[in-house]
Amino acid sequence: LYRLNGVGARRAKGFQVTNCTAWGNLINFGGNRAYDVVYDYCVSDQPKKSDDELYTDYAFTFVEHSVRILVRNATVDQMYTDVLADPSSSAAIEWALSRNVAHVGASGNNEFRPENSITRAEAAEFFWRYAGRPGMLPLRYDYFDDPSSDVSADSFCADAVRWLEDDEIAAGNNFRAEDKITIQEICSAMLRYAYLVEDASSEASRALTLSGEDTKWETPSKPSSQEEEKVALDWACEQGIVTKAEAADPKASFTRARMMGMLQALDNAKTTTAK
């Protein structure tokens, strides 16, 4: 991950990795603050020994605001075993993989569970990855207190929940991590995020600045707290993030696959200018 002691560069820029095969690593190929990196004809293989000796969680993954990563002519043995070629969901999941929003691996990560109702914890994690992993990314979890009464510092969603609380997208004291997230909650979170990207003091804005993009959404005037829920639903409909039928049932839950579709729609609705 180019995070070795003594490496002084803030960005791994200009690497080209060609004709390499990796197996049995937690991450076979990856980048940390990687800019303009090319992986060509690389093979991410399954473990060659028993799973308890060598394992692979992620074939390719890029963290801490890595951008402009080109992976071409790759061979990846890891795959989701439960995502069928259904255009209504598989295209969005493929997009999520390409954007590093979703991960696939061989050690317990080979099922996406597309039809499972998504929890607030899972939605937070996916949203945080989409936003460029805003906030401080610790090397060790014991540097930090638990971000919520029901989310420990070593939870898979701890960094995501900490960001949502710090940027005031969602309250963190009792995050209700295992509850199902509703249409209303995701629409409100996305609208708050759209406002934040223009606030230079926010973690969301800083993550976008590091990514080298200037991203904005067309947003309504900030509503009062009493009007926010309706405004968020109307805005999400206008942006194509949710359907009118979904907005008409704001307390309904939705699936993990649908979350990928919402994030893809949010991404499609933005206006982006490279810096």
PDB file of C-alpha atoms in Angstrom:
ATOM      1  CA  LEU A   1       0.000   0.000   0.000  1.00  0.00           C
ATOM      2  CA  TYR A   2       3.033   2.283  -0.242  1.00  0.00           C
ATOM      3  CA  ARG A   3       2.770   3.119   3.450  1.00  0.00           C
ATOM      4  CA  LEU A   4       6.213   1.984   4.542  1.00  0.00           C
ATOM      5  CA  ASN A   5       8.208   3.962   7.074  1.00  0.00           C
ATOM      6  CA  GLY A   6      10.668   6.252   5.354  1.00  0.00           C
ATOM      7  CA  VAL A   7       8.576   6.831   2.241  1.00  0.00           C
ATOM      8  CA  GLY A   8       8.189  10.576   2.346  1.00  0.00           C
ATOM      9  CA  ALA A   9       5.971  11.138  -0.672  1.00  0.00           C
ATOM     10  CA  ARG A  10       2.428  12.235   0.141  1.00  0.00           C
ATOM     11  CA  ARG A  11       1.157  10.704  -3.086  1.00  0.00           C
ATOM     12  CA  ALA A  12       2.071   7.551  -4.954  1.00  0.00           C
ATOM     13  CA  LYS A  13       2.136   9.229  -8.356  1.00  0.00           C
ATOM     14  CA  GLY A  14       3.071   7.817 -11.721  1.00  0.00           C
ATOM     15  CA  PHE A  15       3.535   4.138 -10.835  1.00  0.00           C
ATOM     16  CA  GLN A  16       3.031   1.571 -13.571  1.00  0.00           C
ATOM     17  CA  VAL A  17       2.658  -2.061 -12.477  1.00  0.00           C
ATOM     18  CA  THR A  18       2.779  -4.582 -15.322  1.00  0.00           C
ATOM     19  CA  ASN A  19       2.592  -8.384 -15.643  1.00  0.00           C
ATOM     20  CA  CYS A  20       2.463  -9.084 -11.912  1.00  0.00           C
ATOM     21  CA  THR A  21       0.642 -11.904 -10.117  1.00  0.00           C
ATOM     22  CA  ALA A  22      -0.352 -11.686  -6.468  1.00  0.00           C
ATOM     23  CA  TRP A  23      -2.104 -14.134  -4.167  1.00  0.00           C
ATOM     24  CA  GLY A  24      -2.604 -14.783  -0.487  1.00  0.00           C
ATOM     25  CA  ASN A  25      -2.391 -11.144   0.621  1.00  0.00           C
ATOM     26  CA  LEU A  26      -5.051  -9.246   2.512  1.00  0.00           C
ATOM     27  CA  ILE A  27      -4.919  -6.864  -0.481  1.00  0.00           C
ATOM     28  CA  ASN A  28      -3.278  -8.200  -3.630  1.00  0.00           C
ATOM     29  CA  PHE A  29      -2.967  -4.844  -5.399  1.00  0.00           C
ATOM     30  CA  GLY A  30      -3.605  -1.469  -3.828  1.00  0.00           C
ATOM     31  CA  GLY A  31      -2.757   2.173  -3.550  1.00  0.00           C
ATOM     32  CA  ASN A  32      -2.677   4.791  -0.795  1.00  0.00           C
ATOM     33  CA  ARG A  33      -3.226   8.351  -2.098  1.00  0.00           C
ATOM     34  CA  ALA A  34      -2.378   6.943  -5.502  1.00  0.00           C
ATOM     35  CA  TYR A  35      -2.599   9.372  -8.422  1.00  0.00           C
ATOM     36  CA  ASP A  36      -2.235   8.441 -12.089  1.00  0.00           C
ATOM     37  CA  VAL A  37      -1.347   4.802 -11.417  1.00  0.00           C
ATOM     38  CA  VAL A  38      -1.677   2.081 -14.050  1.00  0.00           C
ATOM     39  CA  TYR A  39      -2.047  -1.660 -13.412  1.00  0.00           C
ATOM     40  CA  ASP A  40      -1.663  -3.568 -16.671  1.00  0.00           C
ATOM     41  CA  TYR A  41      -1.965  -7.340 -17.234  1.00  0.00           C
ATOM     42  CA  CYS A  42      -1.958  -8.086 -13.510  1.00  0.00           C
ATOM     43  CA  VAL A  43      -3.436 -11.271 -12.014  1.00  0.00           C
ATOM     44  CA  SER A  44      -5.145 -11.439  -8.627  1.00  0.00           C
ATOM     45  CA  ASP A  45      -5.228 -15.140  -7.872  1.00  0.00           C
ATOM     46  CA  GLN A  46      -6.913 -17.316  -5.278  1.00  0.00           C
ATOM     47  CA  PRO A  47      -4.869 -18.551  -2.281  1.00  0.00           C
ATOM     48  CA  LYS A  48      -2.449 -21.299  -3.213  1.00  0.00           C
ATOM     49  CA  LYS A  49      -2.498 -22.799   0.274  1.00  0.00           C
ATOM     50  CA  SER A  50      -5.198 -23.393   2.842  1.00  0.00           C
ATOM     51  CA  ASP A  51      -7.299 -20.397   3.801  1.00  0.00           C
ATOM     52  CA  ASP A  52      -5.917 -20.308   7.338  1.00  0.00           C
ATOM     53  CA  GLU A  53      -2.380 -19.787   5.996  1.00  0.00           C
ATOM     54  CA  LEU A  54      -2.923 -17.473   3.044  1.00  0.00           C
ATOM     55  CA  TYR A  55      -6.015 -15.508   2.154  1.00  0.00           C
ATOM     56  CA  THR A  56      -7.126 -12.605   0.018  1.00  0.00           C
ATOM     57  CA  ASP A  57      -9.829 -10.165   1.058  1.00  0.00           C
ATOM     58  CA  TYR A  58      -9.413  -7.644  -1.753  1.00  0.00           C
ATOM     59  CA  ALA A  59      -8.119  -8.075  -5.287  1.00  0.00           C
ATOM     60  CA  PHE A  60      -7.682  -4.344  -6.041  1.00  0.00           C
ATOM     61  CA  THR A  61      -8.441  -1.582  -3.568  1.00  0.00           C
ATOM     62  CA  PHE A  62      -7.362   2.057  -3.384  1.00  0.00           C
ATOM     63  CA  VAL A  63      -7.654   4.186  -0.250  1.00  0.00           C
ATOM     64  CA  GLU A  64      -7.182   7.682   1.172  1.00  0.00           C
ATOM     65  CA  HIS A  65      -8.427   9.653  -1.819  1.00  0.00           C
ATOM     66  CA  SER A  66      -6.725   7.662  -4.570  1.00  0.00           C
ATOM     67  CA  VAL A  67      -7.862   8.943  -7.978  1.00  0.00           C
ATOM     68  CA  ARG A  68      -7.206   8.324 -11.656  1.00  0.00           C
ATOM     69  CA  ILE A  69      -6.392   4.645 -11.188  1.00  0.00           C
ATOM     70  CA  LEU A  70      -6.412   2.613 -14.398  1.00  0.00           C
ATOM     71  CA  VAL A  71      -6.718  -1.171 -14.104  1.00  0.00           C
ATOM     72  CA  ARG A  72      -6.727  -2.780 -17.535  1.00  0.00           C
ATOM     73  CA  ASN A  73      -6.401  -6.312 -18.896  1.00  0.00           C
ATOM     74  CA  ALA A  74      -6.676  -7.658 -15.362  1.00  0.00           C
ATOM     75  CA  THR A  75      -7.492 -11.228 -14.384  1.00  0.00           C
ATOM     76  CA  VAL A  76      -9.324 -11.532 -11.078  1.00  0.00           C
ATOM     77  CA  ASP A  77     -10.204 -14.919  -9.629  1.00  0.00           C
ATOM     78  CA  GLN A  78     -12.282 -13.426  -6.828  1.00  0.00           C
ATOM     79  CA  MET A  79     -15.863 -12.748  -7.773  1.00  0.00           C
ATOM     80  CA  TYR A  80     -19.287 -12.274  -6.278  1.00  0.00           C
ATOM     81  CA  THR A  81     -21.066 -15.593  -6.331  1.00  0.00           C
ATOM     82  CA  ASP A  82     -24.571 -14.210  -5.846  1.00  0.00           C
ATOM     83  CA  VAL A  83     -24.867 -11.329  -8.334  1.00  0.00           C
ATOM     84  CA  LEU A  84     -26.698 -12.467 -11.429  1.00  0.00           C
ATOM     85  CA  ALA A  85     -26.562 -10.757 -14.813  1.00  0.00           C
ATOM     86  CA  ASP A  86     -29.684  -8.728 -14.017  1.00  0.00           C
ATOM     87  CA  PRO A  87     -29.327  -5.256 -15.551  1.00  0.00           C
ATOM     88  CA  SER A  88     -31.489  -3.745 -12.821  1.00  0.00           C
ATOM     89  CA  SER A  89     -28.818  -4.429 -10.189  1.00  0.00           C
ATOM     90  CA  SER A  90     -25.648  -5.881 -11.680  1.00  0.00           C
ATOM     91  CA  ALA A  91     -24.729  -2.736 -13.621  1.00  0.00           C
ATOM     92  CA  ALA A  92     -24.866  -0.614 -10.462  1.00  0.00           C
ATOM     93  CA  ILE A  93     -22.838  -3.177  -8.507  1.00  0.00           C
ATOM     94  CA  GLU A  94     -20.249  -3.268 -11.301  1.00  0.00           C
ATOM     95  CA  TRP A  95     -20.070   0.526 -11.115  1.00  0.00           C
ATOM     96  CA  ALA A  96     -19.620   0.306  -7.335  1.00  0.00           C
ATOM     97  CA  LEU A  97     -16.714  -2.093  -7.803  1.00  0.00           C
ATOM     98  CA  SER A  98     -15.084   0.205 -10.358  1.00  0.00           C
ATOM     99  CA  ARG A  99     -15.389   3.157  -7.949  1.00  0.00           C
ATOM    100  CA  ASN A 100     -14.013   1.236  -4.974  1.00  0.00           C
ATOM    101  CA  VAL A 101     -17.377   1.617  -3.206  1.00  0.00           C
ATOM    102  CA  ALA A 102     -17.768  -2.156  -3.039  1.00  0.00           C
ATOM    103  CA  HIS A 103     -15.061  -4.754  -2.476  1.00  0.00           C
ATOM    104  CA  VAL A 104     -14.831  -8.399  -3.474  1.00  0.00           C
ATOM    105  CA  GLY A 105     -12.469 -11.017  -2.125  1.00  0.00           C
ATOM    106  CA  ALA A 106     -12.028 -14.659  -1.282  1.00  0.00           C
ATOM    107  CA  SER A 107     -12.146 -14.567   2.495  1.00  0.00           C
ATOM    108  CA  GLY A 108     -15.775 -14.087   3.407  1.00  0.00           C
ATOM    109  CA  ASN A 109     -16.276 -11.240   0.924  1.00  0.00           C
ATOM    110  CA  ASN A 110     -17.429 -13.184  -2.121  1.00  0.00           C
ATOM    111  CA  GLU A 111     -21.149 -12.590  -1.539  1.00  0.00           C
ATOM    112  CA  PHE A 112     -22.712  -9.191  -2.076  1.00  0.00           C
ATOM    113  CA  ARG A 113     -26.157 -10.199  -0.782  1.00  0.00           C
ATOM    114  CA  PRO A 114     -27.880  -7.809  -3.243  1.00  0.00           C
ATOM    115  CA  GLU A 115     -31.437  -8.520  -2.095  1.00  0.00           C
ATOM    116  CA  ASN A 116     -30.739  -8.135   1.623  1.00  0.00           C
ATOM    117  CA  SER A 117     -32.180  -5.025   3.250  1.00  0.00           C
ATOM    118  CA  ILE A 118     -29.304  -2.661   3.913  1.00  0.00           C
ATOM    119  CA  THR A 119     -28.543  -1.553   7.468  1.00  0.00           C
ATOM    120  CA  ARG A 120     -27.616   1.939   8.541  1.00  0.00           C
ATOM    121  CA  ALA A 121     -24.073   0.720   9.219  1.00  0.00           C
ATOM    122  CA  GLU A 122     -23.700  -0.733   5.725  1.00  0.00           C
ATOM    123  CA  ALA A 123     -25.200   2.347   4.086  1.00  0.00           C
ATOM    124  CA  ALA A 124     -22.824   4.570   6.064  1.00  0.00           C
ATOM    125  CA  GLU A 125     -19.820   2.531   4.925  1.00  0.00           C
ATOM    126  CA  PHE A 126     -20.825   2.567   1.248  1.00  0.00           C
ATOM    127  CA  PHE A 127     -21.614   6.286   1.349  1.00  0.00           C
ATOM    128  CA  TRP A 128     -18.288   7.073   3.073  1.00  0.00           C
ATOM    129  CA  ARG A 129     -16.342   5.141   0.448  1.00  0.00           C
ATOM    130  CA  TYR A 130     -18.198   6.979  -2.338  1.00  0.00           C
ATOM    131  CA  ALA A 131     -17.383  10.337  -0.735  1.00  0.00           C
ATOM    132  CA  GLY A 132     -13.654   9.548  -0.846  1.00  0.00           C
ATOM    133  CA  ARG A 133     -13.320   8.306   2.735  1.00  0.00           C
ATOM    134  CA  PRO A 134     -13.591  11.723   4.429  1.00  0.00           C
ATOM    135  CA  GLY A 135     -12.106  12.335   7.841  1.00  0.00           C
ATOM    136  CA  MET A 136      -9.009  11.108   9.584  1.00  0.00           C
ATOM    137  CA  LEU A 137      -7.986   7.567   8.646  1.00  0.00           C
ATOM    138  CA  PRO A 138      -6.168   6.006  11.601  1.00  0.00           C
ATOM    139  CA  LEU A 139      -3.416   3.429  11.386  1.00  0.00           C
ATOM    140  CA  ARG A 140      -4.630   2.044  14.707  1.00  0.00           C
ATOM    141  CA  TYR A 141      -8.153   2.076  16.065  1.00  0.00           C
ATOM    142  CA  ASP A 142      -7.064   2.458  19.678  1.00  0.00           C
ATOM    143  CA  TYR A 143      -6.218   6.107  18.980  1.00  0.00           C
ATOM    144  CA  PHE A 144      -9.914   6.908  18.984  1.00  0.00           C
ATOM    145  CA  ASP A 145     -12.943   6.580  21.201  1.00  0.00           C
ATOM    146  CA  ASP A 146     -15.995   4.702  19.986  1.00  0.00           C
ATOM    147  CA  PRO A 147     -17.839   6.952  17.506  1.00  0.00           C
ATOM    148  CA  SER A 148     -21.230   5.920  18.875  1.00  0.00           C
ATOM    149  CA  SER A 149     -22.769   4.102  21.801  1.00  0.00           C
ATOM    150  CA  ASP A 150     -23.545   1.208  19.455  1.00  0.00           C
ATOM    151  CA  VAL A 151     -20.499   1.426  17.149  1.00  0.00           C
ATOM    152  CA  SER A 152     -17.092   0.511  18.554  1.00  0.00           C
ATOM    153  CA  ALA A 153     -13.829   2.036  17.347  1.00  0.00           C
ATOM    154  CA  ASP A 154     -12.842  -1.241  15.675  1.00  0.00           C
ATOM    155  CA  SER A 155     -16.155  -1.695  13.838  1.00  0.00           C
ATOM    156  CA  PHE A 156     -16.057  -1.921  10.043  1.00  0.00           C
ATOM    157  CA  CYS A 157     -18.160   1.249   9.853  1.00  0.00           C
ATOM    158  CA  ALA A 158     -16.404   3.266  12.594  1.00  0.00           C
ATOM    159  CA  ASP A 159     -14.667   5.721  10.262  1.00  0.00           C
ATOM    160  CA  ALA A 160     -17.864   6.212   8.290  1.00  0.00           C
ATOM    161  CA  VAL A 161     -19.983   6.887  11.379  1.00  0.00           C
ATOM    162  CA  ARG A 162     -17.336   9.233  12.772  1.00  0.00           C
ATOM    163  CA  TRP A 163     -17.430  11.237   9.525  1.00  0.00           C
ATOM    164  CA  LEU A 164     -21.236  11.380   9.437  1.00  0.00           C
ATOM    165  CA  GLU A 165     -21.235  12.762  12.975  1.00  0.00           C
ATOM    166  CA  ASP A 166     -18.335  15.196  12.444  1.00  0.00           C
ATOM    167  CA  ASP A 167     -19.951  16.662   9.323  1.00  0.00           C
ATOM    168  CA  GLU A 168     -23.385  16.585  10.993  1.00  0.00           C
ATOM    169  CA  ILE A 169     -24.936  14.391   8.309  1.00  0.00           C
ATOM    170  CA  ALA A 170     -26.208  11.992  10.949  1.00  0.00           C
ATOM    171  CA  ALA A 171     -26.169  11.915  14.734  1.00  0.00           C
ATOM    172  CA  GLY A 172     -23.613   9.539  16.170  1.00  0.00           C
ATOM    173  CA  ASN A 173     -24.557   9.188  19.848  1.00  0.00           C
ATOM    174  CA  ASN A 174     -26.950   6.322  19.150  1.00  0.00           C
ATOM    175  CA  PHE A 175     -26.425   5.533  15.513  1.00  0.00           C
ATOM    176  CA  ARG A 176     -28.765   2.493  15.450  1.00  0.00           C
ATOM    177  CA  ALA A 177     -26.208   0.717  13.308  1.00  0.00           C
ATOM    178  CA  GLU A 178     -28.153  -2.492  12.806  1.00  0.00           C
ATOM    179  CA  ASP A 179     -31.488  -0.838  11.998  1.00  0.00           C
ATOM    180  CA  LYS A 180     -32.627  -0.806   8.386  1.00  0.00           C
ATOM    181  CA  ILE A 181     -32.089   2.558   6.735  1.00  0.00           C
ATOM    182  CA  THR A 182     -35.135   4.209   5.181  1.00  0.00           C
ATOM    183  CA  ILE A 183     -35.704   6.102   1.954  1.00  0.00           C
ATOM    184  CA  GLN A 184     -36.147   9.290   3.949  1.00  0.00           C
ATOM    185  CA  GLU A 185     -32.898   8.859   5.826  1.00  0.00           C
ATOM    186  CA  ILE A 186     -30.766   8.257   2.729  1.00  0.00           C
ATOM    187  CA  CYS A 187     -32.343  11.172   0.825  1.00  0.00           C
ATOM    188  CA  SER A 188     -31.732  13.541   3.747  1.00  0.00           C
ATOM    189  CA  ALA A 189     -28.130  12.330   4.121  1.00  0.00           C
ATOM    190  CA  MET A 190     -27.393  12.816   0.419  1.00  0.00           C
ATOM    191  CA  LEU A 191     -28.854  16.326   0.352  1.00  0.00           C
ATOM    192  CA  ARG A 192     -26.803  17.324   3.413  1.00  0.00           C
ATOM    193  CA  TYR A 193     -23.733  15.915   1.692  1.00  0.00           C
ATOM    194  CA  ALA A 194     -24.469  17.936  -1.456  1.00  0.00           C
ATOM    195  CA  TYR A 195     -24.512  21.115   0.645  1.00  0.00           C
ATOM    196  CA  LEU A 196     -21.284  20.144   2.419  1.00  0.00           C
ATOM    197  CA  VAL A 197     -19.150  19.766  -0.695  1.00  0.00           C
ATOM    198  CA  GLU A 198     -19.271  23.569  -1.057  1.00  0.00           C
ATOM    199  CA  ASP A 199     -18.259  24.130   2.569  1.00  0.00           C
ATOM    200  CA  ALA A 200     -14.453  24.266   2.609  1.00  0.00           C
ATOM    201  CA  SER A 201     -14.358  23.519   6.342  1.00  0.00           C
ATOM    202  CA  SER A 202     -16.153  20.177   6.002  1.00  0.00           C
ATOM    203  CA  GLU A 203     -14.477  16.790   5.826  1.00  0.00           C
ATOM    204  CA  ALA A 204     -16.559  16.058   2.726  1.00  0.00           C
ATOM    205  CA  SER A 205     -15.133  19.072   0.917  1.00  0.00           C
ATOM    206  CA  ARG A 206     -11.563  18.277   1.944  1.00  0.00           C
ATOM    207  CA  ALA A 207     -11.882  14.740   0.588  1.00  0.00           C
ATOM    208  CA  LEU A 208     -13.044  16.092  -2.765  1.00  0.00           C
ATOM    209  CA  THR A 209     -10.202  18.626  -2.825  1.00  0.00           C
ATOM    210  CA  LEU A 210      -7.685  15.817  -2.340  1.00  0.00           C
ATOM    211  CA  SER A 211      -9.326  13.866  -5.146  1.00  0.00           C
ATOM    212  CA  GLY A 212      -8.576  16.666  -7.600  1.00  0.00           C
ATOM    213  CA  GLU A 213     -12.210  17.222  -8.566  1.00  0.00           C
ATOM    214  CA  ASP A 214     -14.597  20.108  -8.141  1.00  0.00           C
ATOM    215  CA  THR A 215     -17.944  18.428  -7.640  1.00  0.00           C
ATOM    216  CA  LYS A 216     -21.296  20.120  -7.154  1.00  0.00           C
ATOM    217  CA  TRP A 217     -24.971  19.322  -7.325  1.00  0.00           C
ATOM    218  CA  GLU A 218     -27.881  21.574  -8.125  1.00  0.00           C
ATOM    219  CA  THR A 219     -29.451  22.063  -4.730  1.00  0.00           C
ATOM    220  CA  PRO A 220     -32.450  24.006  -3.437  1.00  0.00           C
ATOM    221  CA  SER A 221     -32.083  26.757  -0.886  1.00  0.00           C
ATOM    222  CA  LYS A 222     -31.357  25.260   2.502  1.00  0.00           C
ATOM    223  CA  PRO A 223     -34.698  24.436   4.100  1.00  0.00           C
ATOM    224  CA  SER A 224     -35.696  24.827   7.701  1.00  0.00           C
ATOM    225  CA  SER A 225     -35.479  21.738   9.884  1.00  0.00           C
ATOM    226  CA  GLN A 226     -39.253  21.335   9.639  1.00  0.00           C
ATOM    227  CA  GLU A 227     -39.151  21.336   5.827  1.00  0.00           C
ATOM    228  CA  GLU A 228     -35.959  19.340   5.270  1.00  0.00           C
ATOM    229  CA  GLU A 229     -37.523  15.910   4.925  1.00  0.00           C
ATOM    230  CA  LYS A 230     -39.911  16.924   2.141  1.00  0.00           C
ATOM    231  CA  VAL A 231     -37.271  19.021   0.370  1.00  0.00           C
ATOM    232  CA  ALA A 232     -34.816  16.097   0.494  1.00  0.00           C
ATOM    233  CA  LEU A 233     -37.346  13.697  -1.017  1.00  0.00           C
ATOM    234  CA  ASP A 234     -38.305  16.157  -3.767  1.00  0.00           C
ATOM    235  CA  TRP A 235     -34.645  16.865  -4.554  1.00  0.00           C
ATOM    236  CA  ALA A 236     -33.750  13.163  -4.682  1.00  0.00           C
ATOM    237  CA  CYS A 237     -36.614  12.577  -7.118  1.00  0.00           C
ATOM    238  CA  GLU A 238     -35.484  15.445  -9.335  1.00  0.00           C
ATOM    239  CA  GLN A 239     -31.924  14.099  -9.359  1.00  0.00           C
ATOM    240  CA  GLY A 240     -33.088  10.582 -10.238  1.00  0.00           C
ATOM    241  CA  ILE A 241     -31.761   9.113  -7.002  1.00  0.00           C
ATOM    242  CA  VAL A 242     -35.143   7.691  -5.973  1.00  0.00           C
ATOM    243  CA  THR A 243     -38.351   7.101  -7.871  1.00  0.00           C
ATOM    244  CA  LYS A 244     -41.627   8.852  -7.156  1.00  0.00           C
ATOM    245  CA  ALA A 245     -42.981   5.566  -5.813  1.00  0.00           C
ATOM    246  CA  GLU A 246     -40.082   5.302  -3.375  1.00  0.00           C
ATOM    247  CA  ALA A 247     -40.511   8.913  -2.276  1.00  0.00           C
ATOM    248  CA  ALA A 248     -44.187   8.228  -1.625  1.00  0.00           C
ATOM    249  CA  ASP A 249     -43.183   5.605   0.968  1.00  0.00           C
ATOM    250  CA  PRO A 250     -40.339   7.359   2.807  1.00  0.00           C
ATOM    251  CA  LYS A 251     -40.260   4.993   5.787  1.00  0.00           C
ATOM    252  CA  ALA A 252     -39.650   1.946   3.596  1.00  0.00           C
ATOM    253  CA  SER A 253     -36.322   0.138   3.658  1.00  0.00           C
ATOM    254  CA  PHE A 254     -34.416  -0.906   0.548  1.00  0.00           C
ATOM    255  CA  THR A 255     -31.792  -3.414  -0.571  1.00  0.00           C
ATOM    256  CA  ARG A 256     -28.018  -3.362  -0.776  1.00  0.00           C
ATOM    257  CA  ALA A 257     -28.249  -3.478  -4.571  1.00  0.00           C
ATOM    258  CA  ARG A 258     -30.617  -0.506  -4.567  1.00  0.00           C
ATOM    259  CA  MET A 259     -28.101   1.460  -2.493  1.00  0.00           C
ATOM    260  CA  MET A 260     -25.574   1.011  -5.296  1.00  0.00           C
ATOM    261  CA  GLY A 261     -28.153   2.311  -7.767  1.00  0.00           C
ATOM    262  CA  MET A 262     -28.812   5.373  -5.609  1.00  0.00           C
ATOM    263  CA  LEU A 263     -25.123   6.176  -5.286  1.00  0.00           C
ATOM    264  CA  GLN A 264     -24.632   5.746  -9.020  1.00  0.00           C
ATOM    265  CA  ALA A 265     -27.557   8.101  -9.678  1.00  0.00           C
ATOM    266  CA  LEU A 266     -26.124  10.625  -7.224  1.00  0.00           C
ATOM    267  CA  ASP A 267     -22.821  10.403  -9.071  1.00  0.00           C
ATOM    268  CA  ASN A 268     -24.493  10.846 -12.458  1.00  0.00           C
ATOM    269  CA  ALA A 269     -26.314  13.969 -11.260  1.00  0.00           C
ATOM    270  CA  LYS A 270     -23.195  15.884 -10.247  1.00  0.00           C
ATOM    271  CA  THR A 271     -21.304  18.463 -12.281  1.00  0.00           C
ATOM    272  CA  THR A 272     -17.562  17.845 -12.081  1.00  0.00           C
ATOM    273  CA  THR A 273     -14.610  19.888 -13.222  1.00  0.00           C
ATOM    274  CA  ALA A 274     -11.067  18.545 -12.941  1.00  0.00           C
ATOM    275  CA  LYS A 275      -8.736  20.843 -11.019  1.00  0.00           C
TER     276      LYS A 275
END
